Amino acid sequence: MSAVGLHFPRDFLFGAATASYQVEGAWNEDGKGENIWDRFVHEDSGRIKDHQNGDVAADSYHQYKKDVQALVEMGVDFYRFSVSWSRVLPTGVISSINQKGLEYYSSLVDELLANNIKPMVTIFHWDLPQPLQELGGWTNPILADYFMDYAKVLFDSLGDRVKLWLTFNEPLHVVRSIADWTHLAPGINLHTQGGDYLAVHTILKAHAQVYHLYDKNYRPSQRGRLGIALHSHWYEPKTECEADFRAVHQALQFDLGTFAHPILSDKGDLPPLVQGIVERNSKAEGRARSRCPTLDPSWVKRIKGTTDFLGLNHYSTRLVSLKEDIDPKSDWGVSVDIDPNWPAAITSHVKVVPWGLRRMLQYVKKEFGNPEVIITENGYADNGQLNDAGRCNFYKSYLAELLKAIHWDGCNVTGYCAWSLLDNFEWSKGYTERYGLYHVDYNHEDRPRTAKDSARMFRKIISTRTLD
Ligand code: NOJ
């Protein structure tokens, strides 16, 4: 059935997103320190598909006013961007605060507000200060405190004007970048040493501490809201056999559940299934203890309920089946596949499966008691053409499923943010995968921005609040 006639609620928020390393450039200007992405790309350009980097990127550090103009053209309600930790705290810690870095974000916030656009700030979108990586990165529990110090600097300097905060973007990707995904910085593999679950603990604690800090010391005067942006694919069983249905449950518990369960479930803590599997695997590996340490009950309590809404980054769906043998590299225990009939413009991770978004939202409603959800990312990659019919079709079909989830399933979704405002540095894919509603000409020194067809379509959807 189609979504014809359905409307987005009047107070529903539409936005577009970017992240610091992917758009800002100015990697070593005005006192910014080095972060793990600077190090990763400079050490070996071969790590990036087109041997490029984010040194200049879309040059948003100098051209943020053009970004805001593009947002104005589309008529969005909010702009989601992230702060580069190293731009604000070059050494990672608060003994030296870079005023110029803070001024940049302050000017961006002012420019947005002057144009009636709400800022939504992601405190951490993957670009950890390199000195903190030297300290062990997220495997070191002290980072939970350093993260809190950093967040405090942002609340103090921007919180009078920023009312929407996200602590982490896709923390599970951060965890995997130190465990089994060498294509993301810092690109180290500490799975065998249990680095992934140490990082899960630190990030959960960091998030919870910042939530409580905001709640207690800032919310009363600043009156903002704070959440976390979690990524999850939707999963479908590869075959009709019972084991593949179990694989779906398992994949969701690992993918969404690792961070959502401790924060959003009634019981809190990591999903029992995840803990059980890691314990079983650890035993089979001949270890004295599980690679996933037990969270102290006081922390379970402190982490539970620490979000005002769930930020959900959703792009696509995967087929899963249960694996027979234990995989020494991953605990998930599922084989992941795609249906070759699912369309995609290029070989990106985004296969177009709009109904997966609706199922994902139904699952979140059921699993976590219908929390408020803001879709913090959803988008489509192509080669960057201006006549981007594939992206238009993607947005229309996913938004249609979102309307059904809101109106027919009663899912509590209050906002939607497109990834991305601009063509930008797509991590290990460099500039070969373009997600922008606006094209950026990377052959031109000035990085001119040009609206694609999808930007005009998005504008119409926002102004009419319907897809008709
Ligand atoms: C998730 C990430 O948050 C963002 O940085 C990335 O560019 C998009 N997905 C597209 O892959």
Coordinates of C-alpha atoms and ligand atoms in Angstrom, one line a residue:
M1 CA 0.0 0.0 0.0
S2 CA 1.2 3.5 -0.7
A3 CA 1.7 6.4 1.6
V4 CA -0.4 8.7 -0.6
G5 CA -2.3 11.2 1.5
L6 CA -0.2 10.8 4.6
H7 CA 1.5 13.9 6.1
F8 CA 4.5 14.4 8.3
P9 CA 3.3 15.9 11.6
R10 CA 3.5 19.7 11.8
D11 CA 6.2 19.7 14.4
F12 CA 8.2 16.9 12.7
L13 CA 11.8 18.1 12.2
F14 CA 13.7 17.7 8.9
G15 CA 17.4 18.1 8.7
A16 CA 20.6 17.4 6.9
A17 CA 23.9 16.1 8.4
T18 CA 27.7 16.2 8.0
A19 CA 30.7 15.4 10.2
S20 CA 33.8 17.4 11.0
Y21 CA 36.5 15.3 9.4
Q22 CA 34.4 14.7 6.3
V23 CA 33.7 18.3 5.5
E24 CA 35.8 20.8 7.4
G25 CA 39.3 20.5 6.0
A26 CA 41.7 23.0 7.6
W27 CA 43.3 20.0 9.3
N28 CA 46.2 21.9 10.7
E29 CA 45.0 25.5 10.8
D30 CA 44.4 27.9 13.7
G31 CA 45.9 25.6 16.3
K32 CA 44.0 22.4 15.6
G33 CA 45.7 19.2 16.8
E34 CA 46.2 16.0 15.0
N35 CA 43.5 13.3 15.1
I36 CA 43.4 9.7 14.2
W37 CA 42.1 10.3 10.8
D38 CA 44.8 12.8 10.0
R39 CA 47.3 10.2 11.1
F40 CA 45.6 7.3 9.2
V41 CA 45.5 9.1 5.9
H42 CA 48.9 10.7 6.0
E43 CA 50.7 7.6 7.1
D44 CA 49.6 5.6 4.1
S45 CA 47.4 7.1 1.4
G46 CA 46.9 3.6 0.0
R47 CA 44.4 3.1 2.9
I48 CA 41.9 5.3 1.0
K49 CA 40.4 4.1 -2.3
D50 CA 41.3 7.2 -4.3
H51 CA 44.4 8.0 -2.2
Q52 CA 42.7 11.3 -1.0
N53 CA 42.2 12.7 2.4
G54 CA 40.2 15.3 4.4
D55 CA 43.0 17.9 4.6
V56 CA 40.8 20.3 2.6
A57 CA 37.6 18.3 2.1
A58 CA 34.7 20.5 1.3
D59 CA 36.5 23.4 3.1
S60 CA 33.6 24.0 5.4
Y61 CA 35.9 25.5 8.0
H62 CA 36.2 28.5 5.7
Q63 CA 33.0 28.1 3.8
Y64 CA 30.4 27.3 6.4
K65 CA 28.3 30.2 5.4
K66 CA 27.7 28.5 2.0
D67 CA 26.7 25.4 3.8
V68 CA 24.1 27.3 5.8
Q69 CA 22.9 28.9 2.6
A70 CA 22.3 25.5 1.1
L71 CA 20.4 24.5 4.2
V72 CA 18.3 27.7 3.9
E73 CA 17.5 26.9 0.3
M74 CA 16.2 23.5 1.3
G75 CA 14.2 24.9 4.2
V76 CA 15.4 22.4 6.8
D77 CA 14.6 22.7 10.4
F78 CA 17.9 21.6 11.8
Y79 CA 21.5 20.9 10.8
R80 CA 23.4 18.0 12.3
F81 CA 27.2 18.6 12.4
S82 CA 30.0 17.4 14.6
V83 CA 32.7 19.1 16.6
S84 CA 36.3 18.1 16.0
W85 CA 37.7 17.3 19.4
S86 CA 41.2 18.2 18.3
R87 CA 40.2 21.6 17.0
V88 CA 38.9 22.5 20.4
L89 CA 41.4 20.6 22.5
P90 CA 44.5 20.1 20.4
T91 CA 46.1 17.7 22.9
G92 CA 42.8 16.0 23.7
V93 CA 42.7 17.3 27.3
I94 CA 41.4 20.6 28.8
S95 CA 44.8 21.9 29.9
S96 CA 44.9 23.8 26.6
I97 CA 41.7 25.0 25.0
N98 CA 41.9 26.4 21.5
Q99 CA 39.8 29.5 21.4
K100 CA 39.9 29.8 17.7
G101 CA 38.4 26.3 17.3
L102 CA 35.6 27.2 19.7
E103 CA 35.1 30.5 17.8
Y104 CA 34.5 28.5 14.6
Y105 CA 31.7 26.4 16.1
S106 CA 30.3 29.4 17.8
S107 CA 30.1 31.3 14.5
L108 CA 28.5 28.3 12.7
V109 CA 25.9 28.1 15.5
D110 CA 25.2 31.8 15.2
E111 CA 24.9 31.7 11.4
L112 CA 22.4 28.8 11.7
L113 CA 20.3 30.5 14.3
A114 CA 20.3 33.8 12.4
N115 CA 18.7 31.7 9.6
N116 CA 16.2 30.0 11.9
I117 CA 17.9 26.6 11.7
K118 CA 18.4 24.6 14.9
P119 CA 21.9 23.2 15.5
M120 CA 22.2 19.5 16.4
V121 CA 25.7 18.9 17.6
T122 CA 27.4 15.5 17.6
I123 CA 30.1 15.6 20.2
F124 CA 32.1 12.7 18.8
H125 CA 32.0 11.5 15.2
W126 CA 35.1 9.3 15.0
D127 CA 38.0 11.8 14.9
L128 CA 39.7 11.0 18.2
P129 CA 42.7 13.2 19.1
Q130 CA 45.8 11.2 18.2
P131 CA 47.5 11.7 21.6
L132 CA 44.5 10.0 23.2
Q133 CA 44.9 7.1 20.8
E134 CA 48.5 6.8 22.0
L135 CA 47.0 6.3 25.4
G136 CA 45.1 3.3 24.2
G137 CA 42.1 5.1 22.8
W138 CA 38.7 3.9 23.9
T139 CA 40.2 0.8 25.5
N140 CA 41.5 3.1 28.2
P141 CA 38.8 3.8 30.8
I142 CA 40.3 7.3 31.5
L143 CA 38.7 8.4 28.2
A144 CA 35.3 8.4 29.8
D145 CA 36.5 11.2 32.0
Y146 CA 38.4 13.1 29.2
F147 CA 35.3 12.9 27.1
M148 CA 33.3 14.4 29.9
D149 CA 35.8 17.2 30.3
Y150 CA 35.5 17.9 26.5
A151 CA 31.7 17.8 26.6
K152 CA 31.7 20.3 29.4
V153 CA 33.8 22.8 27.3
L154 CA 31.1 22.5 24.6
F155 CA 28.2 22.9 27.0
D156 CA 29.9 25.9 28.5
S157 CA 30.6 27.6 25.2
L158 CA 27.7 26.5 23.0
G159 CA 25.0 25.2 25.3
D160 CA 23.3 28.6 25.6
R161 CA 22.4 28.2 21.9
V162 CA 22.6 24.5 21.1
K163 CA 19.5 22.6 22.3
L164 CA 20.0 19.2 20.6
W165 CA 23.1 17.1 21.4
L166 CA 24.3 13.7 20.5
T167 CA 27.2 12.2 22.4
F168 CA 28.5 9.5 20.0
N169 CA 27.9 8.7 16.4
E170 CA 27.7 5.0 15.7
P171 CA 29.8 3.9 18.6
L172 CA 29.8 0.3 17.4
H173 CA 31.8 1.4 14.3
V174 CA 34.3 3.0 16.7
V175 CA 34.6 -0.3 18.5
R176 CA 35.0 -2.2 15.3
S177 CA 37.7 0.2 14.1
I178 CA 39.9 -1.2 16.9
A179 CA 38.8 -4.8 16.6
D180 CA 38.1 -6.1 13.2
W181 CA 37.8 -3.3 10.7
T182 CA 41.2 -2.1 9.5
H183 CA 39.6 0.2 6.9
L184 CA 38.6 2.8 9.6
A185 CA 41.1 4.7 11.7
P186 CA 42.9 3.9 13.8
G187 CA 42.8 0.6 11.9
I188 CA 44.2 -1.7 14.6
N189 CA 43.1 -5.1 15.5
L190 CA 42.6 -5.8 19.2
H191 CA 39.8 -8.3 19.0
T192 CA 42.0 -11.1 20.3
Q193 CA 43.0 -9.0 23.3
G194 CA 39.4 -8.1 24.1
G195 CA 39.8 -4.5 23.0
D196 CA 36.3 -4.3 21.6
Y197 CA 34.5 -4.9 24.8
L198 CA 36.9 -2.7 26.8
A199 CA 35.9 0.1 24.4
V200 CA 32.2 -0.7 24.7
H201 CA 32.5 -0.2 28.4
T202 CA 34.4 3.1 28.2
I203 CA 32.0 4.5 25.6
L204 CA 28.9 3.5 27.6
K205 CA 30.4 5.1 30.7
A206 CA 31.5 8.2 28.8
H207 CA 28.0 8.6 27.3
A208 CA 26.3 8.1 30.7
Q209 CA 28.6 10.5 32.5
V210 CA 27.9 13.2 29.9
Y211 CA 24.2 12.6 30.1
H212 CA 24.2 13.0 33.9
L213 CA 26.4 16.0 33.7
Y214 CA 24.1 17.7 31.3
D215 CA 21.0 16.6 33.1
K216 CA 22.2 17.9 36.5
N217 CA 24.3 20.9 35.7
Y218 CA 23.1 22.3 32.3
R219 CA 19.6 21.1 31.5
P220 CA 17.9 23.3 34.2
S221 CA 19.3 26.5 32.6
Q222 CA 20.0 25.4 29.0
R223 CA 16.8 23.3 28.5
G224 CA 18.2 21.2 25.7
R225 CA 18.0 17.5 24.9
L226 CA 20.7 14.9 24.6
G227 CA 20.8 11.5 22.8
I228 CA 23.1 9.1 21.0
A229 CA 23.2 8.1 17.3
L230 CA 23.3 4.3 16.9
H231 CA 23.5 2.6 13.5
S232 CA 21.7 -0.6 12.7
H233 CA 20.9 -2.5 9.5
W234 CA 17.6 -4.3 9.4
Y235 CA 18.1 -8.1 9.2
E236 CA 16.0 -10.6 7.4
P237 CA 16.5 -14.4 7.5
K238 CA 18.3 -15.8 4.5
T239 CA 16.0 -18.8 4.4
E240 CA 12.8 -19.9 6.1
C241 CA 14.7 -22.2 8.5
E242 CA 14.3 -21.7 12.2
A243 CA 18.1 -21.1 12.6
D244 CA 18.0 -18.1 10.3
F245 CA 15.3 -16.5 12.4
R246 CA 17.6 -16.9 15.3
A247 CA 20.3 -15.3 13.3
V248 CA 18.1 -12.3 12.8
H249 CA 17.6 -11.9 16.6
Q250 CA 21.4 -12.5 17.1
A251 CA 22.4 -9.9 14.5
L252 CA 20.1 -7.3 16.0
Q253 CA 21.3 -7.9 19.5
F254 CA 24.9 -7.4 18.4
D255 CA 24.3 -4.5 16.0
L256 CA 21.7 -2.4 17.7
G257 CA 21.7 -4.1 21.1
T258 CA 25.3 -3.6 22.1
F259 CA 24.6 0.0 22.9
A260 CA 20.8 0.3 22.8
H261 CA 20.2 -2.5 25.4
P262 CA 22.3 -0.9 28.2
I263 CA 20.7 2.5 27.6
L264 CA 17.1 1.8 26.5
S265 CA 16.0 -1.6 27.9
D266 CA 14.2 -2.0 31.2
K267 CA 16.9 -4.2 32.6
G268 CA 19.9 -2.3 31.2
D269 CA 23.3 -3.9 30.7
L270 CA 24.7 -5.6 27.6
P271 CA 22.2 -8.0 25.9
P272 CA 22.3 -11.3 27.8
L273 CA 22.7 -13.1 24.4
V274 CA 25.8 -11.1 23.5
Q275 CA 27.3 -11.7 27.0
G276 CA 26.6 -15.4 26.7
I277 CA 28.0 -15.8 23.2
V278 CA 31.2 -13.9 24.1
E279 CA 31.6 -15.9 27.2
R280 CA 31.1 -19.2 25.4
N281 CA 33.6 -18.2 22.6
S282 CA 36.1 -17.0 25.2
K283 CA 36.0 -20.4 26.9
A284 CA 36.3 -22.2 23.6
E285 CA 39.4 -20.1 23.0
G286 CA 40.9 -21.4 26.2
R287 CA 40.8 -18.1 28.1
A288 CA 40.5 -17.7 31.8
R289 CA 37.8 -15.1 31.6
S290 CA 35.3 -13.7 29.1
R291 CA 36.6 -11.1 26.7
C292 CA 33.4 -9.2 27.6
P293 CA 33.9 -8.1 31.3
T294 CA 30.9 -7.8 33.5
L295 CA 29.6 -4.3 34.0
D296 CA 29.5 -3.3 37.6
P297 CA 25.8 -3.2 38.7
S298 CA 26.2 0.5 39.8
W299 CA 27.2 1.3 36.2
V300 CA 24.4 -0.7 34.8
K301 CA 22.1 1.5 36.8
R302 CA 23.9 4.7 35.9
I303 CA 23.8 3.9 32.1
K304 CA 20.2 2.9 32.0
G305 CA 17.8 5.5 30.7
T306 CA 20.5 8.0 29.7
T307 CA 19.0 9.3 26.5
D308 CA 16.2 11.7 25.7
F309 CA 15.6 10.2 22.3
L310 CA 17.2 7.5 20.2
G311 CA 19.2 8.8 17.2
L312 CA 19.0 6.1 14.5
N313 CA 21.3 5.9 11.5
H314 CA 19.7 3.5 9.1
Y315 CA 20.6 2.8 5.5
S316 CA 20.0 -0.7 4.5
T317 CA 19.1 -4.4 5.1
R318 CA 21.1 -7.6 5.2
L319 CA 20.2 -11.3 4.9
V320 CA 21.6 -13.5 7.7
S321 CA 22.0 -17.1 8.4
L322 CA 23.4 -18.8 11.5
K323 CA 27.1 -19.9 11.4
E324 CA 27.9 -23.4 12.4
D325 CA 31.5 -22.7 13.7
I326 CA 32.9 -20.1 16.0
D327 CA 34.6 -17.4 14.0
P328 CA 37.9 -16.4 15.7
K329 CA 37.5 -12.8 14.3
S330 CA 34.0 -12.0 15.3
D331 CA 31.4 -13.0 17.9
W332 CA 28.3 -12.3 15.9
G333 CA 28.0 -15.9 14.7
V334 CA 26.1 -15.0 11.6
S335 CA 26.8 -15.0 7.8
V336 CA 25.8 -11.7 6.2
D337 CA 24.5 -11.5 2.7
I338 CA 22.5 -9.3 0.3
D339 CA 19.8 -10.0 -2.2
P340 CA 21.3 -9.4 -5.6
N341 CA 18.0 -7.9 -6.7
W342 CA 18.3 -5.0 -4.2
P343 CA 19.2 -2.0 -6.3
A344 CA 22.3 0.2 -5.6
A345 CA 23.9 2.8 -7.8
I346 CA 27.5 1.8 -7.0
T347 CA 29.2 -0.8 -4.8
S348 CA 28.4 1.0 -1.5
H349 CA 27.0 -0.5 1.6
V350 CA 23.6 1.1 0.7
K351 CA 21.3 -1.4 -1.0
V352 CA 17.9 0.1 -1.5
V353 CA 15.5 -1.7 0.8
P354 CA 13.0 0.8 2.0
W355 CA 10.7 -1.6 3.8
G356 CA 13.7 -2.5 6.0
L357 CA 13.4 1.0 7.7
R358 CA 9.8 0.3 8.7
R359 CA 10.6 -3.1 10.1
M360 CA 13.5 -1.5 12.0
L361 CA 11.2 1.1 13.5
Q362 CA 8.6 -1.6 14.4
Y363 CA 11.4 -3.5 16.1
V364 CA 12.6 -0.5 18.1
K365 CA 9.1 0.2 19.2
K366 CA 8.6 -3.4 20.4
E367 CA 12.0 -4.0 21.9
F368 CA 12.4 -0.7 23.8
G369 CA 8.8 0.4 24.6
N370 CA 8.3 2.9 21.8
P371 CA 11.0 5.5 22.6
E372 CA 11.2 8.7 20.8
V373 CA 13.3 8.2 17.7
I374 CA 15.0 10.8 15.4
I375 CA 16.4 9.3 12.2
T376 CA 19.8 10.9 12.5
E377 CA 21.1 9.5 9.1
N378 CA 19.7 7.9 6.0
G379 CA 21.1 8.4 2.5
Y380 CA 22.3 7.0 -0.8
A381 CA 25.7 6.9 -2.5
D382 CA 26.3 7.5 -6.2
N383 CA 29.1 9.1 -8.3
G384 CA 27.9 12.6 -7.6
Q385 CA 25.8 13.4 -10.7
L386 CA 23.5 16.4 -10.5
N387 CA 20.5 14.5 -11.9
D388 CA 20.4 12.0 -9.1
A389 CA 17.3 10.1 -9.9
G390 CA 18.5 7.2 -7.8
R391 CA 18.8 9.3 -4.7
C392 CA 15.4 10.9 -5.3
N393 CA 13.9 7.5 -5.5
F394 CA 15.8 6.4 -2.4
Y395 CA 14.5 9.3 -0.3
K396 CA 11.0 9.1 -1.5
S397 CA 10.7 5.3 -0.9
Y398 CA 12.3 5.4 2.5
L399 CA 10.2 8.4 3.6
A400 CA 7.1 6.6 2.5
E401 CA 8.0 3.7 4.8
L402 CA 8.7 6.2 7.5
L403 CA 5.2 7.7 7.1
K404 CA 3.6 4.3 7.4
A405 CA 5.7 3.6 10.5
I406 CA 4.4 6.8 12.1
H407 CA 0.8 6.7 11.0
W408 CA 0.0 3.0 10.8
D409 CA 2.4 1.4 13.3
G410 CA 2.4 4.2 15.9
C411 CA 6.2 4.6 16.0
N412 CA 7.3 7.6 17.8
V413 CA 9.5 9.2 15.2
T414 CA 9.9 13.0 15.5
G415 CA 12.6 13.9 13.1
Y416 CA 14.5 12.8 10.0
C417 CA 18.0 13.8 8.9
A418 CA 19.4 13.2 5.5
W419 CA 23.0 12.0 5.0
S420 CA 24.4 14.2 3.7
L421 CA 24.1 17.9 3.1
L422 CA 27.3 17.8 0.9
D423 CA 29.4 15.3 -1.1
N424 CA 32.1 14.7 1.3
F425 CA 35.1 12.5 2.4
E426 CA 33.5 9.0 2.7
W427 CA 36.2 7.5 4.9
S428 CA 38.1 4.7 3.2
K429 CA 36.1 5.3 0.0
G430 CA 37.6 8.8 -0.2
Y431 CA 35.5 10.9 -2.7
T432 CA 34.5 7.9 -4.8
E433 CA 31.2 7.6 -3.0
R434 CA 29.0 10.7 -2.9
Y435 CA 26.1 11.1 -0.5
G436 CA 25.4 14.8 -0.9
L437 CA 22.1 16.6 -1.6
Y438 CA 24.6 19.2 -2.8
H439 CA 27.4 18.5 -5.3
V440 CA 30.8 19.7 -4.4
D441 CA 33.3 20.3 -7.2
Y442 CA 36.6 18.8 -5.8
N443 CA 38.5 19.8 -8.9
H444 CA 37.9 23.5 -8.1
E445 CA 39.9 25.3 -5.4
D446 CA 36.8 27.0 -4.1
R447 CA 34.8 23.8 -3.8
P448 CA 31.6 25.3 -5.3
R449 CA 28.4 23.7 -4.1
T450 CA 25.5 23.0 -6.5
A451 CA 22.1 21.7 -5.6
K452 CA 21.2 18.3 -7.1
D453 CA 17.7 17.3 -8.1
S454 CA 17.4 15.6 -4.7
A455 CA 17.9 18.9 -2.9
R456 CA 15.0 20.4 -4.8
M457 CA 12.9 17.3 -4.1
F458 CA 13.8 17.5 -0.4
R459 CA 12.8 21.1 -0.3
K460 CA 9.4 20.3 -1.7
I461 CA 8.9 17.5 0.7
I462 CA 9.8 19.7 3.6
S463 CA 7.5 22.6 2.5
T464 CA 4.5 20.4 1.8
R465 CA 5.1 17.8 4.6
T466 CA 4.0 15.1 2.2
L467 CA 5.4 13.0 -0.6
D468 CA 2.3 13.4 -2.9
Ligands
NOJ1 C1 27.6 6.6 8.7 C2 28.5 7.6 9.2 O1 28.1 8.2 10.4 C3 28.9 8.7 8.2 O2 30.0 9.3 8.6 C4 29.1 8.0 6.8 O3 29.6 8.9 5.9 C5 27.7 7.5 6.4 N1 27.3 6.5 7.3 C6 27.7 6.8 5.0 O4 28.5 5.7 4.9

